[in-house]
Amino acid sequence: MTTVLLVDDQPLQRLGFRMLLESQDDMSVVGEAANGTEAIRMAAHLHPDVALMDIRMPGMDGIDATRRIVAAGDRTRVLILTTFDLDEYAYEGLRAGASGFLVKDALPEELLAGIRAVASGDAVVAPGLTRRLLDAYVHHLPPTPGAPAAPDPRLARLTDREREILTVIGQGWTNTEIAERFHLAESTVKTHVGRILAKTGARDRVQAVILAYDTRLVSPS
């Protein structure tokens, strides 16, 4: 059973999410919070699998709440929700440690699939949307266009093949595409991805994409 904490300052919005989630046999809403402060307190007390986190809320917003929930090192993973798919705050939310990003008007099946993906340890941001999001707000990164990637300790332990795979992950490639390009079994690609996450300290695939941009393995298109 996937347990979910709803974080949104709109009661009707929370009600709609609750009705959708509780219509599923494998999901349970364990709490509701109207702001970031409540979300942190309830996450620490309830230990939900997923916090479905709005960004814009009075008081502490969803970005600070995400950062603190992730920093606590508990089991809770955060799925960011926002009104616009290129909301500048969503970029900061992902950098704060969120495991996914969806727009509020996503189809019900997309939202449910996203929650399940995040709960299982995967990322829910589609590769194309990840690239658009990062490209649009790449000005948050150090202004070194055209410069080679500076040495970064997070990359030091990677093999040449792992660095290649991290680069194409940053370009939005799926495991299937990586397997075809490098003539590898998909299970081998999954092993490489797991090692990349472990060696770099990236929490999931979304964080690996951000790492690829931060270290200039990938440049904005």
C-alpha positions as a printed Julia matrix, in Angstrom:
221×3 Matrix{Float64}:
   0.0    0.0     0.0
   1.42   3.39   -1.04
   0.78   6.03    1.61
   0.44   9.65    0.49
   0.52  13.01    2.25
  -1.41  15.73    0.4
   0.15  19.2     0.64
  -1.94  22.01   -0.87
  -3.47  25.17    0.55
  -6.71  24.67   -1.43
  -9.16  22.39    0.46
 -11.14  21.56   -2.69
  -7.93  20.63   -4.49
  -6.97  18.29   -1.65
 -10.46  16.79   -1.66
 -10.2   16.03   -5.37
  -6.82  14.37   -4.95
  -8.06  12.39   -1.95
 -11.08  11.06   -3.84
  -8.89  10.01   -6.77
  -6.21   8.34   -4.66
  -8.6    6.55   -2.36
 -10.41   5.08   -5.35
  -7.28   2.97   -5.86
  -6.78  -0.31   -4.04
  -3.06   0.29   -3.6
  -3.13   3.86   -2.26
  -4.05   5.5     1.01
  -4.09   9.18    2.0
  -2.62   9.36    5.51
  -2.76  13.12    6.01
  -3.35  16.59    4.59
  -1.28  19.74    5.07
  -2.09  23.3     4.0
   1.47  24.67    4.03
   5.11  23.66    4.19
   5.4   23.84    7.96
   2.52  21.42    8.42
   3.95  19.18    5.71
   7.3   18.82    7.49
   5.65  18.05   10.81
   3.25  15.5     9.32
   5.91  13.83    7.2
   8.06  13.33   10.3
   5.12  11.89   12.22
   3.37   9.83    9.53
   6.34   8.71    7.36
   4.32   8.61    4.12
   5.83   7.04    1.01
   5.05  10.13   -1.08
   4.32  13.77   -0.32
   2.24  15.25   -3.14
   3.59  18.79   -2.82
   2.15  22.04   -4.13
   4.71  24.8    -4.59
   2.91  28.07   -3.96
   1.47  28.16   -0.44
   1.27  30.78    2.3
   4.01  30.72    4.9
   6.62  28.13    4.07
   6.32  27.15    0.41
   6.73  23.74   -1.16
  10.38  24.27   -2.09
  11.59  24.82    1.46
   9.36  22.02    2.69
  10.77  19.67    0.06
  14.34  20.58    0.98
  13.73  19.92    4.67
  11.8   16.68    4.17
  14.54  15.32    1.91
  17.3   16.51    4.27
  15.66  14.63    7.14
  16.66  11.42    5.38
  13.32   9.73    6.0
  11.56   7.4     3.56
   9.28  10.13    2.18
   9.82  11.07   -1.45
   8.37  14.28   -2.88
   6.33  14.68   -6.06
   6.05  18.36   -7.0
   2.8   19.75   -8.4
   2.44  23.14  -10.04
   0.06  25.02  -12.29
   2.44  25.55  -15.21
   4.83  22.99  -16.67
   7.64  25.56  -16.82
   7.06  27.17  -13.45
  10.45  28.54  -12.35
   9.81  27.27   -8.84
   9.55  23.69  -10.07
  13.19  23.84  -11.15
  14.18  24.83   -7.63
  11.95  22.1    -6.24
  13.8   19.45   -8.23
  17.12  20.85   -7.09
  15.84  20.74   -3.53
  15.52  16.97   -3.86
  12.07  16.28   -5.26
  11.78  13.0    -7.14
   9.3   14.2    -9.73
   7.34  17.01  -11.28
   3.79  17.09  -12.64
   1.36  19.8   -13.63
  -1.89  19.99  -11.7
  -4.01  19.37  -14.79
  -2.26  16.07  -15.56
  -4.64  13.27  -16.45
  -5.71  11.14  -13.45
  -3.86   8.12  -14.81
  -0.71  10.22  -15.22
  -0.91  11.43  -11.62
  -1.48   7.91  -10.29
   1.34   6.5   -12.39
   3.59   9.31  -11.17
   2.86   8.57   -7.52
   3.52   4.87   -8.05
   6.78   5.59   -9.88
   8.08   7.91   -7.17
   7.04   5.5    -4.41
   8.99   2.71   -6.1
  12.15   4.83   -6.23
  11.89   5.94   -9.84
  11.53   9.44  -11.24
   8.34  10.71  -12.84
   9.49  13.66  -14.95
   9.35  12.8   -18.64
  12.76  13.22  -20.33
  11.54  15.87  -22.77
   9.94  17.89  -20.0
  13.11  17.59  -17.91
  15.17  19.03  -20.73
  12.71  21.9   -21.31
  12.61  22.71  -17.62
  16.38  22.77  -17.22
  17.02  24.55  -20.49
  14.54  27.28  -19.61
  16.18  27.98  -16.28
  19.8   27.14  -17.03
  20.72  30.7   -15.97
  20.71  29.3   -12.44
  23.92  27.45  -13.38
  27.39  29.06  -13.44
  27.78  31.23  -16.58
  30.5   29.26  -18.39
  29.13  28.76  -21.92
  31.52  26.94  -24.18
  33.9   26.07  -21.37
  34.84  22.45  -20.68
  33.33  20.84  -17.64
  35.33  21.7   -14.53
  36.56  18.73  -12.46
  33.85  17.75  -10.03
  34.34  15.32   -7.15
  30.95  13.75   -7.82
  32.24  12.52  -11.18
  35.66  11.36  -10.01
  34.62   7.77   -9.24
  32.8    7.18  -12.51
  34.26   4.95  -15.2
  34.43   6.25  -18.75
  31.33   4.22  -19.67
  29.42   5.5   -16.63
  30.32   9.07  -17.55
  29.04   8.44  -21.1
  25.79   7.04  -19.75
  25.34   9.93  -17.31
  25.79  12.31  -20.23
  23.01  10.72  -22.28
  20.77  10.47  -19.21
  21.18  14.23  -19.01
  20.1   14.44  -22.64
  16.88  12.63  -21.76
  17.64   9.17  -23.12
  15.67   6.21  -21.79
  17.3    2.93  -20.74
  16.08   1.34  -23.97
  17.67   4.07  -26.08
  20.93   3.78  -24.14
  20.98   0.0   -24.6
  20.47   0.32  -28.36
  23.07   3.06  -28.77
  25.8    1.36  -26.75
  24.87  -2.21  -27.77
  24.18  -3.27  -24.2
  21.51  -5.39  -22.58
  18.89  -3.25  -20.87
  19.66  -5.02  -17.59
  23.29  -3.91  -17.97
  22.16  -0.32  -18.49
  20.08  -0.51  -15.3
  23.16  -1.76  -13.45
  25.22   1.15  -14.79
  22.52   3.64  -13.82
  22.36   2.2   -10.32
  26.12   2.51   -9.94
  26.06   6.09  -11.24
  23.43   7.05   -8.67
  25.35   5.35   -5.87
  28.73   6.86   -6.78
  27.47  10.41   -7.32
  24.99  10.48   -4.47
  22.15  11.32   -6.86
  18.86  10.24   -5.33
  17.22   9.24   -8.6
  17.25   9.81  -12.35
  15.95  13.38  -12.08
  18.82  14.3    -9.78
  21.23  12.62  -12.21
  19.95  14.88  -14.99
  20.52  17.94  -12.81
  24.01  16.67  -11.98
  24.8   16.33  -15.69
  23.8   19.98  -16.18
  25.57  21.22  -13.05
  28.84  19.61  -14.12
  28.43  20.73  -17.74
  28.41  17.22  -19.13
  25.28  18.46  -20.9
  24.78  21.95  -22.28
  21.35  23.58  -22.77
  19.93  23.14  -26.24
